[in-house]
mmCIF file of C-alpha atoms and ligand atoms in Angstrom:
data_model
loop_
_atom_site.group_PDB
_atom_site.id
_atom_site.type_symbol
_atom_site.label_atom_id
_atom_site.label_comp_id
_atom_site.label_asym_id
_atom_site.label_seq_id
_atom_site.Cartn_x
_atom_site.Cartn_y
_atom_site.Cartn_z
ATOM 1 C CA MET C 1 -0.186 -0.170 -0.238
ATOM 2 C CA ARG C 2 1.848 3.213 -0.918
ATOM 3 C CA VAL C 3 0.447 6.031 1.242
ATOM 4 C CA LEU C 4 0.895 10.059 0.986
ATOM 5 C CA GLY C 5 1.859 11.502 4.323
ATOM 6 C CA ILE C 6 0.966 15.079 5.583
ATOM 7 C CA GLU C 7 1.794 17.135 8.396
ATOM 8 C CA THR C 8 0.991 20.551 8.411
ATOM 9 C CA SER C 9 0.381 20.850 12.249
ATOM 10 C CA CYS C 10 2.342 23.834 13.370
ATOM 11 C CA ASP C 11 5.050 25.343 11.179
ATOM 12 C CA GLU C 12 6.343 22.595 9.442
ATOM 13 C CA THR C 13 4.752 21.182 5.941
ATOM 14 C CA GLY C 14 6.164 17.630 5.963
ATOM 15 C CA VAL C 15 5.090 15.336 2.870
ATOM 16 C CA ALA C 16 6.077 11.454 2.583
ATOM 17 C CA LEU C 17 5.495 8.732 0.684
ATOM 18 C CA PHE C 18 5.505 5.597 2.873
ATOM 19 C CA ASP C 19 5.627 1.653 0.990
ATOM 20 C CA THR C 20 4.355 -0.733 3.029
ATOM 21 C CA GLU C 21 6.242 -3.285 1.441
ATOM 22 C CA ARG C 22 9.501 -0.938 0.256
ATOM 23 C CA GLY C 23 9.046 1.238 3.002
ATOM 24 C CA LEU C 24 10.026 4.935 2.919
ATOM 25 C CA VAL C 25 10.509 5.931 -0.703
ATOM 26 C CA ALA C 26 10.359 10.203 -0.542
ATOM 27 C CA ASP C 27 10.148 12.978 2.139
ATOM 28 C CA ALA C 28 10.053 16.430 1.669
ATOM 29 C CA LEU C 29 10.073 19.382 4.365
ATOM 30 C CA TYR C 30 9.326 23.204 3.737
ATOM 31 C CA SER C 31 10.249 25.019 7.491
ATOM 32 C CA GLN C 32 8.320 28.487 8.024
ATOM 33 C CA ILE C 33 11.106 28.954 10.984
ATOM 34 C CA ALA C 34 12.647 31.890 9.255
ATOM 35 C CA MET C 35 9.614 33.471 8.505
ATOM 36 C CA HIS C 36 8.453 33.212 12.273
ATOM 37 C CA ALA C 37 11.707 33.970 13.879
ATOM 38 C CA ALA C 38 11.352 37.930 13.457
ATOM 39 C CA TYR C 39 7.756 37.309 15.860
ATOM 40 C CA GLY C 40 9.392 35.289 18.488
ATOM 41 C CA GLY C 41 7.277 32.427 17.922
ATOM 42 C CA VAL C 42 4.838 30.691 15.148
ATOM 43 C CA VAL C 43 2.096 33.197 13.952
ATOM 44 C CA PRO C 44 -0.756 30.727 13.571
ATOM 45 C CA GLU C 45 -2.370 32.877 10.794
ATOM 46 C CA LEU C 46 1.162 33.052 9.044
ATOM 47 C CA ALA C 47 1.536 29.428 9.060
ATOM 48 C CA SER C 48 -1.696 28.399 7.680
ATOM 49 C CA ARG C 49 -1.504 30.366 4.532
ATOM 50 C CA ASP C 50 2.128 29.246 4.227
ATOM 51 C CA HIS C 51 0.907 25.896 4.169
ATOM 52 C CA THR C 52 -1.348 26.694 1.552
ATOM 53 C CA ARG C 53 1.377 27.887 -0.928
ATOM 54 C CA ARG C 54 3.959 24.842 0.226
ATOM 55 C CA LEU C 55 1.481 21.985 0.125
ATOM 56 C CA LEU C 56 0.753 21.462 -3.229
ATOM 57 C CA PRO C 57 4.469 21.664 -4.794
ATOM 58 C CA LEU C 58 5.589 19.601 -2.048
ATOM 59 C CA ILE C 59 3.325 16.934 -2.650
ATOM 60 C CA GLN C 60 4.422 16.899 -6.229
ATOM 61 C CA GLN C 61 7.876 16.644 -6.099
ATOM 62 C CA VAL C 62 7.446 13.839 -3.610
ATOM 63 C CA LEU C 63 5.305 12.355 -6.137
ATOM 64 C CA ASP C 64 8.278 13.186 -8.557
ATOM 65 C CA GLU C 65 11.343 11.725 -6.322
ATOM 66 C CA ALA C 66 8.979 8.576 -5.816
ATOM 67 C CA GLY C 67 8.847 8.405 -9.865
ATOM 68 C CA LEU C 68 4.815 7.653 -9.034
ATOM 69 C CA SER C 69 1.681 9.343 -10.238
ATOM 70 C CA ARG C 70 -0.929 10.255 -8.322
ATOM 71 C CA GLY C 71 -2.962 7.750 -10.022
ATOM 72 C CA GLU C 72 -0.855 5.518 -7.927
ATOM 73 C CA LEU C 73 -1.401 6.373 -4.662
ATOM 74 C CA ASP C 74 -3.314 3.862 -2.606
ATOM 75 C CA ALA C 75 -4.313 6.286 0.307
ATOM 76 C CA ILE C 76 -3.617 9.750 2.308
ATOM 77 C CA ALA C 77 -2.701 10.037 6.097
ATOM 78 C CA TYR C 78 -3.102 13.079 7.090
ATOM 79 C CA THR C 79 -2.274 15.029 10.657
ATOM 80 C CA ALA C 80 -5.635 15.976 12.628
ATOM 81 C CA GLY C 81 -4.294 17.168 15.656
ATOM 82 C CA PRO C 82 -3.441 18.665 18.168
ATOM 83 C CA GLY C 83 -1.525 21.317 16.723
ATOM 84 C CA LEU C 84 -2.690 25.248 15.204
ATOM 85 C CA VAL C 85 -6.625 24.354 14.382
ATOM 86 C CA GLY C 86 -5.960 26.339 10.850
ATOM 87 C CA ALA C 87 -2.880 25.099 10.073
ATOM 88 C CA LEU C 88 -4.030 21.403 10.384
ATOM 89 C CA MET C 89 -7.070 22.378 7.958
ATOM 90 C CA VAL C 90 -4.727 23.094 5.399
ATOM 91 C CA GLY C 91 -3.802 19.719 5.597
ATOM 92 C CA ALA C 92 -7.364 17.891 6.349
ATOM 93 C CA ALA C 93 -8.974 19.854 3.721
ATOM 94 C CA THR C 94 -6.180 19.152 0.715
ATOM 95 C CA ALA C 95 -5.902 15.409 1.831
ATOM 96 C CA HIS C 96 -9.679 15.076 1.898
ATOM 97 C CA GLY C 97 -9.755 17.153 -1.663
ATOM 98 C CA LEU C 98 -7.012 14.334 -2.980
ATOM 99 C CA ALA C 99 -8.399 11.559 -1.385
ATOM 100 C CA ARG C 100 -11.857 12.101 -2.914
ATOM 101 C CA ALA C 101 -10.280 12.512 -6.995
ATOM 102 C CA LEU C 102 -8.594 9.816 -6.740
ATOM 103 C CA GLY C 103 -11.411 7.997 -5.153
ATOM 104 C CA ILE C 104 -9.008 6.795 -2.842
ATOM 105 C CA PRO C 105 -9.401 6.497 1.704
ATOM 106 C CA VAL C 106 -8.191 8.936 4.167
ATOM 107 C CA LEU C 107 -7.441 9.556 7.505
ATOM 108 C CA GLY C 108 -6.394 12.064 9.915
ATOM 109 C CA VAL C 109 -4.032 10.501 13.033
ATOM 110 C CA HIS C 110 -2.731 12.088 15.937
ATOM 111 C CA HIS C 111 0.556 13.778 15.526
ATOM 112 C CA MET C 112 2.483 12.811 19.034
ATOM 113 C CA GLU C 113 1.666 9.051 17.738
ATOM 114 C CA GLY C 114 3.716 9.992 14.898
ATOM 115 C CA HIS C 115 6.591 11.162 16.476
ATOM 116 C CA LEU C 116 6.004 8.649 18.971
ATOM 117 C CA LEU C 117 6.307 5.734 15.860
ATOM 118 C CA ALA C 118 9.282 7.572 14.344
ATOM 119 C CA PRO C 119 11.782 5.538 15.036
ATOM 120 C CA MET C 120 9.734 2.477 13.397
ATOM 121 C CA LEU C 121 10.944 3.681 10.421
ATOM 122 C CA GLU C 122 14.894 3.117 10.953
ATOM 123 C CA GLU C 123 16.453 -0.044 10.257
ATOM 124 C CA GLU C 124 16.925 -0.640 14.142
ATOM 125 C CA ARG C 125 13.303 -0.318 15.358
ATOM 126 C CA PRO C 126 12.050 -0.997 18.567
ATOM 127 C CA ASP C 127 9.800 -4.238 19.158
ATOM 128 C CA PHE C 128 6.819 -3.509 21.358
ATOM 129 C CA PRO C 129 6.683 -3.090 23.982
ATOM 130 C CA PHE C 130 8.583 -0.024 25.188
ATOM 131 C CA VAL C 131 8.667 2.788 27.181
ATOM 132 C CA ALA C 132 8.851 6.250 25.065
ATOM 133 C CA LEU C 133 9.822 9.625 26.159
ATOM 134 C CA LEU C 134 7.879 12.552 24.104
ATOM 135 C CA VAL C 135 9.815 15.587 24.101
ATOM 136 C CA SER C 136 8.607 18.280 21.420
ATOM 137 C CA GLY C 137 7.875 21.534 21.843
ATOM 138 C CA GLY C 138 3.861 21.399 23.518
ATOM 139 C CA HIS C 139 4.123 17.882 25.104
ATOM 140 C CA THR C 140 6.598 15.700 27.576
ATOM 141 C CA GLN C 141 5.638 12.811 28.610
ATOM 142 C CA LEU C 142 6.061 9.201 29.689
ATOM 143 C CA VAL C 143 4.539 7.041 27.538
ATOM 144 C CA GLU C 144 3.748 2.937 27.873
ATOM 145 C CA VAL C 145 3.493 1.511 24.260
ATOM 146 C CA ARG C 146 2.350 -1.581 23.995
ATOM 147 C CA GLY C 147 1.359 -2.021 20.599
ATOM 148 C CA LEU C 148 -0.245 0.226 18.260
ATOM 149 C CA GLY C 149 -2.584 2.433 19.854
ATOM 150 C CA CYS C 150 -2.118 0.563 23.077
ATOM 151 C CA TYR C 151 -0.687 3.269 24.577
ATOM 152 C CA THR C 152 -0.551 4.255 28.868
ATOM 153 C CA LEU C 153 0.283 7.570 29.845
ATOM 154 C CA LEU C 154 2.609 7.167 32.841
ATOM 155 C CA GLY C 155 3.599 10.820 33.870
ATOM 156 C CA GLU C 156 3.891 14.494 31.723
ATOM 157 C CA SER C 157 3.958 18.193 32.528
ATOM 158 C CA VAL C 158 1.311 19.728 34.687
ATOM 159 C CA ASP C 159 3.030 23.017 33.161
ATOM 160 C CA ASP C 160 5.550 23.981 29.948
ATOM 161 C CA ALA C 161 6.906 21.364 27.528
ATOM 162 C CA ALA C 162 10.789 20.864 28.067
ATOM 163 C CA GLY C 163 10.655 22.431 23.966
ATOM 164 C CA GLU C 164 9.008 25.529 25.105
ATOM 165 C CA ALA C 165 11.039 25.773 28.015
ATOM 166 C CA PHE C 166 14.151 25.477 25.759
ATOM 167 C CA ASP C 167 12.465 28.332 23.900
ATOM 168 C CA LYS C 168 12.062 30.743 26.788
ATOM 169 C CA ALA C 169 15.569 30.308 28.172
ATOM 170 C CA ALA C 170 16.735 31.286 24.752
ATOM 171 C CA LYS C 171 14.444 34.630 24.671
ATOM 172 C CA MET C 172 15.615 34.967 28.214
ATOM 173 C CA LEU C 173 19.213 34.778 26.710
ATOM 174 C CA GLY C 174 18.409 36.855 23.443
ATOM 175 C CA LEU C 175 18.847 34.366 21.133
ATOM 176 C CA ASP C 176 16.097 33.436 17.872
ATOM 177 C CA TYR C 177 12.917 31.427 18.066
ATOM 178 C CA PRO C 178 13.375 27.804 17.910
ATOM 179 C CA GLY C 179 15.558 28.019 20.801
ATOM 180 C CA GLY C 180 16.665 24.469 21.282
ATOM 181 C CA PRO C 181 19.504 23.727 19.216
ATOM 182 C CA LEU C 182 20.448 27.419 20.081
ATOM 183 C CA VAL C 183 20.762 27.049 23.657
ATOM 184 C CA ALA C 184 22.535 23.963 22.797
ATOM 185 C CA ARG C 185 25.229 25.204 20.782
ATOM 186 C CA LEU C 186 25.544 27.717 23.181
ATOM 187 C CA ALA C 187 25.774 25.215 26.186
ATOM 188 C CA GLU C 188 28.956 23.692 24.401
ATOM 189 C CA SER C 189 31.149 26.486 25.416
ATOM 190 C CA GLY C 190 29.334 26.702 29.024
ATOM 191 C CA ASP C 191 31.332 25.979 32.265
ATOM 192 C CA ALA C 192 28.865 22.726 33.950
ATOM 193 C CA THR C 193 30.339 23.534 36.951
ATOM 194 C CA ARG C 194 29.542 27.616 37.665
ATOM 195 C CA PHE C 195 25.896 27.283 38.218
ATOM 196 C CA ARG C 196 23.247 24.534 39.527
ATOM 197 C CA PHE C 197 19.977 24.842 38.530
ATOM 198 C CA PRO C 198 17.006 22.981 39.917
ATOM 199 C CA ARG C 199 15.940 19.491 38.688
ATOM 200 C CA PRO C 200 12.423 20.118 39.423
ATOM 201 C CA MET C 201 10.254 17.227 40.976
ATOM 202 C CA THR C 202 12.983 14.630 41.297
ATOM 203 C CA ASP C 203 12.538 14.781 44.706
ATOM 204 C CA ARG C 204 9.286 13.425 44.906
ATOM 205 C CA PRO C 205 7.782 10.236 43.827
ATOM 206 C CA GLY C 206 6.253 10.120 40.519
ATOM 207 C CA LEU C 207 6.430 10.465 36.780
ATOM 208 C CA ASP C 208 5.157 13.828 36.317
ATOM 209 C CA PHE C 209 7.427 17.161 34.823
ATOM 210 C CA SER C 210 7.269 20.645 35.993
ATOM 211 C CA PHE C 211 9.513 23.023 34.039
ATOM 212 C CA SER C 212 7.849 26.509 35.231
ATOM 213 C CA GLY C 213 10.436 26.728 38.347
ATOM 214 C CA LEU C 214 13.315 26.043 36.644
ATOM 215 C CA LYS C 215 12.126 28.932 34.061
ATOM 216 C CA THR C 216 12.085 31.081 36.549
ATOM 217 C CA HIS C 217 15.247 29.959 37.971
ATOM 218 C CA THR C 218 17.177 30.849 34.516
ATOM 219 C CA LEU C 219 15.267 34.596 34.415
ATOM 220 C CA THR C 220 16.340 35.131 38.160
ATOM 221 C CA ALA C 221 20.558 34.112 37.473
ATOM 222 C CA ILE C 222 20.441 36.107 34.206
ATOM 223 C CA ARG C 223 19.004 39.118 36.397
ATOM 224 C CA GLN C 224 21.268 38.854 39.221
ATOM 225 C CA LEU C 225 23.925 38.401 36.758
ATOM 226 C CA GLU C 226 22.942 41.641 34.436
ATOM 227 C CA SER C 227 22.333 43.556 37.449
ATOM 228 C CA SER C 228 25.787 42.999 39.010
ATOM 229 C CA GLY C 229 27.260 43.634 35.369
ATOM 230 C CA ALA C 230 28.631 40.144 35.292
ATOM 231 C CA LEU C 231 26.594 38.890 32.159
ATOM 232 C CA ASP C 232 29.073 38.132 29.399
ATOM 233 C CA ASP C 233 29.186 35.901 26.807
ATOM 234 C CA GLN C 234 30.656 33.120 28.765
ATOM 235 C CA ALA C 235 28.157 33.435 31.789
ATOM 236 C CA ARG C 236 25.370 33.452 29.379
ATOM 237 C CA ALA C 237 27.026 30.097 27.562
ATOM 238 C CA ASP C 238 27.266 28.377 31.675
ATOM 239 C CA VAL C 239 23.676 29.674 32.117
ATOM 240 C CA ALA C 240 23.066 27.889 28.741
ATOM 241 C CA ARG C 241 24.882 24.895 30.038
ATOM 242 C CA ALA C 242 23.446 24.743 33.285
ATOM 243 C CA PHE C 243 19.730 24.927 32.210
ATOM 244 C CA GLU C 244 20.605 21.949 29.420
ATOM 245 C CA GLU C 245 21.973 20.343 32.244
ATOM 246 C CA ALA C 246 19.138 20.420 34.453
ATOM 247 C CA VAL C 247 16.422 19.651 31.532
ATOM 248 C CA ALA C 248 18.348 16.508 30.072
ATOM 249 C CA ASP C 249 19.115 15.238 34.344
ATOM 250 C CA THR C 250 15.447 15.359 34.823
ATOM 251 C CA LEU C 251 14.200 13.861 32.000
ATOM 252 C CA VAL C 252 16.611 11.094 32.694
ATOM 253 C CA ILE C 253 15.617 10.520 36.106
ATOM 254 C CA LYS C 254 12.314 10.137 35.487
ATOM 255 C CA CYS C 255 12.826 7.719 32.183
ATOM 256 C CA ARG C 256 14.708 5.700 34.780
ATOM 257 C CA ARG C 257 11.624 5.602 37.142
ATOM 258 C CA ALA C 258 9.850 4.452 34.127
ATOM 259 C CA LEU C 259 11.953 1.565 33.494
ATOM 260 C CA ASP C 260 11.819 0.607 36.693
ATOM 261 C CA GLN C 261 8.289 1.042 37.062
ATOM 262 C CA THR C 262 7.258 -1.281 33.849
ATOM 263 C CA GLY C 263 9.991 -3.556 34.248
ATOM 264 C CA LEU C 264 10.818 -3.012 30.813
ATOM 265 C CA LYS C 265 14.346 -2.634 28.773
ATOM 266 C CA ARG C 266 13.739 -0.687 25.232
ATOM 267 C CA LEU C 267 13.143 2.926 25.682
ATOM 268 C CA VAL C 268 11.853 5.492 23.044
ATOM 269 C CA VAL C 269 13.105 9.048 22.341
ATOM 270 C CA ALA C 270 11.102 10.802 20.393
ATOM 271 C CA GLY C 271 10.036 14.540 19.291
ATOM 272 C CA GLY C 272 11.962 18.029 18.870
ATOM 273 C CA VAL C 273 13.928 17.958 21.791
ATOM 274 C CA SER C 274 15.533 14.443 21.248
ATOM 275 C CA ALA C 275 17.912 15.706 19.141
ATOM 276 C CA ASN C 276 19.559 17.334 21.999
ATOM 277 C CA VAL C 277 23.084 15.553 21.881
ATOM 278 C CA ARG C 278 23.624 16.235 25.627
ATOM 279 C CA LEU C 279 20.098 13.994 26.142
ATOM 280 C CA ARG C 280 21.047 11.586 24.731
ATOM 281 C CA GLU C 281 24.499 10.928 25.870
ATOM 282 C CA ARG C 282 22.809 10.973 29.475
ATOM 283 C CA LEU C 283 19.734 8.452 27.919
ATOM 284 C CA GLU C 284 22.612 6.159 26.681
ATOM 285 C CA HIS C 285 24.841 6.068 29.410
ATOM 286 C CA GLU C 286 22.060 5.565 32.309
ATOM 287 C CA CYS C 287 20.434 2.469 29.726
ATOM 288 C CA ALA C 288 24.144 1.067 29.557
ATOM 289 C CA LYS C 289 23.765 0.475 33.005
ATOM 290 C CA ARG C 290 20.821 -1.235 33.053
ATOM 291 C CA ASP C 291 20.770 -3.651 30.435
ATOM 292 C CA ALA C 292 18.254 -1.301 28.613
ATOM 293 C CA ARG C 293 18.501 0.046 24.846
ATOM 294 C CA ALA C 294 17.441 3.133 24.157
ATOM 295 C CA TYR C 295 15.956 3.930 20.454
ATOM 296 C CA TYR C 296 15.629 7.751 18.366
ATOM 297 C CA PRO C 297 14.429 8.464 14.958
ATOM 298 C CA ARG C 298 16.989 9.596 12.661
ATOM 299 C CA GLY C 299 18.043 13.413 13.275
ATOM 300 C CA ARG C 300 15.306 15.213 10.936
ATOM 301 C CA PHE C 301 12.444 12.940 11.584
ATOM 302 C CA CYS C 302 12.969 13.958 15.475
ATOM 303 C CA THR C 303 11.134 17.388 14.481
ATOM 304 C CA ASP C 304 7.855 17.253 12.523
ATOM 305 C CA ASN C 305 7.889 15.745 9.355
ATOM 306 C CA GLY C 306 5.565 14.364 6.685
ATOM 307 C CA ALA C 307 7.560 10.228 7.176
ATOM 308 C CA MET C 308 6.307 9.462 10.346
ATOM 309 C CA ILE C 309 2.337 10.760 9.112
ATOM 310 C CA ALA C 310 2.986 8.621 6.388
ATOM 311 C CA TYR C 311 4.026 5.751 8.505
ATOM 312 C CA VAL C 312 1.040 5.962 11.098
ATOM 313 C CA GLY C 313 -1.093 5.991 8.856
ATOM 314 C CA ALA C 314 -0.347 3.583 6.636
ATOM 315 C CA GLN C 315 -0.105 0.830 9.885
ATOM 316 C CA ARG C 316 -3.878 1.868 10.423
ATOM 317 C CA LEU C 317 -4.900 2.272 7.063
ATOM 318 C CA LEU C 318 -3.646 -1.414 6.892
ATOM 319 C CA ALA C 319 -5.690 -2.315 9.831
ATOM 320 C CA GLY C 320 -9.122 -0.882 8.087
ATOM 321 C CA GLU C 321 -9.123 2.549 9.523
ATOM 322 C CA HIS C 322 -10.498 5.584 7.471
ATOM 323 C CA ASP C 323 -12.201 8.978 7.931
ATOM 324 C CA GLU C 324 -15.820 8.535 6.948
ATOM 325 C CA ILE C 325 -15.855 10.305 2.753
ATOM 326 C CA GLY C 326 -15.871 14.203 3.614
ATOM 327 C CA VAL C 327 -15.596 14.989 6.986
ATOM 328 C CA MET C 328 -12.021 16.043 7.708
ATOM 329 C CA LYS C 329 -10.906 16.381 10.731
ATOM 330 C CA ALA C 330 -9.314 18.986 12.422
ATOM 331 C CA VAL C 331 -8.648 18.661 16.654
ATOM 332 C CA PRO C 332 -6.184 20.812 18.025
ATOM 333 C CA ARG C 333 -6.281 19.082 21.293
ATOM 334 C CA TRP C 334 -6.227 15.722 21.580
ATOM 335 C CA PRO C 335 -5.067 13.545 24.708
ATOM 336 C CA MET C 336 -3.138 11.009 23.327
ATOM 337 C CA ASP C 337 -4.721 8.431 25.891
ATOM 338 C CA THR C 338 -7.866 8.543 24.098
ATOM 339 C CA LEU C 339 -6.316 6.454 21.167
ATOM 340 C CA GLN C 340 -7.325 2.785 20.724
ATOM 341 C CA ALA C 341 -6.137 0.018 18.427
ATOM 342 C CA PRO C 342 -7.422 -0.630 15.209
ATOM 343 C CA SER C 343 -9.672 -3.499 16.166
ATOM 344 C CA SER C 344 -7.692 -6.092 13.165
ATOM 345 C CA ALA C 345 -4.087 -4.421 14.169
ATOM 346 C CA PRO C 346 -1.929 -7.169 16.532
ATOM 347 C CA ALA C 347 -2.034 -5.935 19.880
HETATM 348 O O1 KG4 I 1 8.419 18.184 17.821
HETATM 349 P P1 KG4 I 1 8.511 19.329 17.169
HETATM 350 O O2 KG4 I 1 9.619 19.434 16.195
HETATM 351 O O3 KG4 I 1 7.800 20.751 17.128
HETATM 352 C C1 KG4 I 1 6.363 20.298 17.919
HETATM 353 O O4 KG4 I 1 5.599 19.366 17.765
HETATM 354 O O5 KG4 I 1 6.589 20.786 19.233
HETATM 355 O O6 KG4 I 1 9.341 19.889 18.423
HETATM 356 C C2 KG4 I 1 10.503 21.706 18.469
HETATM 357 C C3 KG4 I 1 10.904 21.734 20.072
HETATM 358 C C4 KG4 I 1 11.088 23.193 19.858
HETATM 359 O O7 KG4 I 1 10.803 23.655 21.192
HETATM 360 C C5 KG4 I 1 12.651 23.316 19.613
HETATM 361 O O8 KG4 I 1 13.409 24.005 20.771
HETATM 362 C C6 KG4 I 1 13.114 21.933 20.308
HETATM 363 O O9 KG4 I 1 12.107 20.781 19.793
HETATM 364 N N1 KG4 I 1 14.310 21.504 19.462
HETATM 365 C C7 KG4 I 1 15.487 21.057 20.367
HETATM 366 C C8 KG4 I 1 16.657 20.638 19.969
HETATM 367 N N2 KG4 I 1 16.132 20.771 18.381
HETATM 368 C C9 KG4 I 1 14.915 20.991 18.656
HETATM 369 N N3 KG4 I 1 15.381 21.503 22.415
HETATM 370 C C10 KG4 I 1 16.424 21.426 22.438
HETATM 371 N N4 KG4 I 1 17.631 20.937 21.844
HETATM 372 C C11 KG4 I 1 17.685 20.538 20.654
HETATM 373 N N5 KG4 I 1 18.776 20.225 20.005
HETATM 374 ZN ZN1 ZN I 2 6.132 17.360 16.857
#
């Protein structure tokens, strides 16, 4: 089955073609980051308009790369949520229009399920069951994954997501949006021993996260340095390093607990923040200590992309799921633990 995947939930237009026999055949991405950077964050209306401009040419590009015509598509999957409603509607309307014209099935899929299963696109893919740490700009969740659609939420952030905290710390340090990769780069020249920031909610049991206190702590540290005239380039790098260390440590501590609690030996790490090298080093170290193994998507599939949507769509379409004709879905808020296994899918 050849499935076209369409991702338009936020500031990336992603399109890919996944063939259930050949695997990923082609993928293309257009990032709107430069357009939004001037505003310090994503402007929803601009995002929707840009998806409208980019989506059809990207679909054509992917078809050309795959050497296929539209008529050779078997189904279409698109991101139905969560995300920005206008942006989602561009993908949903395009997917439904195309599917209607071609007379093929179409399915709206969950963006975070895409991130969760993105490591399945790699050669070294995890078997079920596993623990997944989902760390993106909008979510920080630990999930026990027993099979397609069999998800138990173990813990999540009670306030900011990890990526959001990175973006806010970046802003405080005078860096552009999205700040995660820029904070990580600045932290490389930072001294890890100069400041120690708190590891929120690690001193009590449980698997929930909170990053807003860390954000306040970071702001206070920057203000103190500023008022004493000590906020030079080295101090900014030291703050970035302390912040990154605190986030990475917090995530690792909770992953360790989740592996202990479930008794599982496989850990999937996905979503934009999973691109963070220091986090990966820490998780590798932790997994090695307990004879466990960590799995990640390749770099460009850590952040938003069409390939993960095509993959998840293909699994569910194969199991017989599809949208009703003409009923497109755009669901801005959509808790992942409401997802279910397709009735004919293996558990
Ligand atoms: O998954 P994603 O592309 O979009 C959402 O669905 O949110 O994640 C984007 C988030 C942003 O907050 C960005 O700052 C963060 O991932 N991010 C990183 C890194 N690369 C991206 N955070 C820390 N270190 C990185 N290397
Ligand atoms: Zn995402």
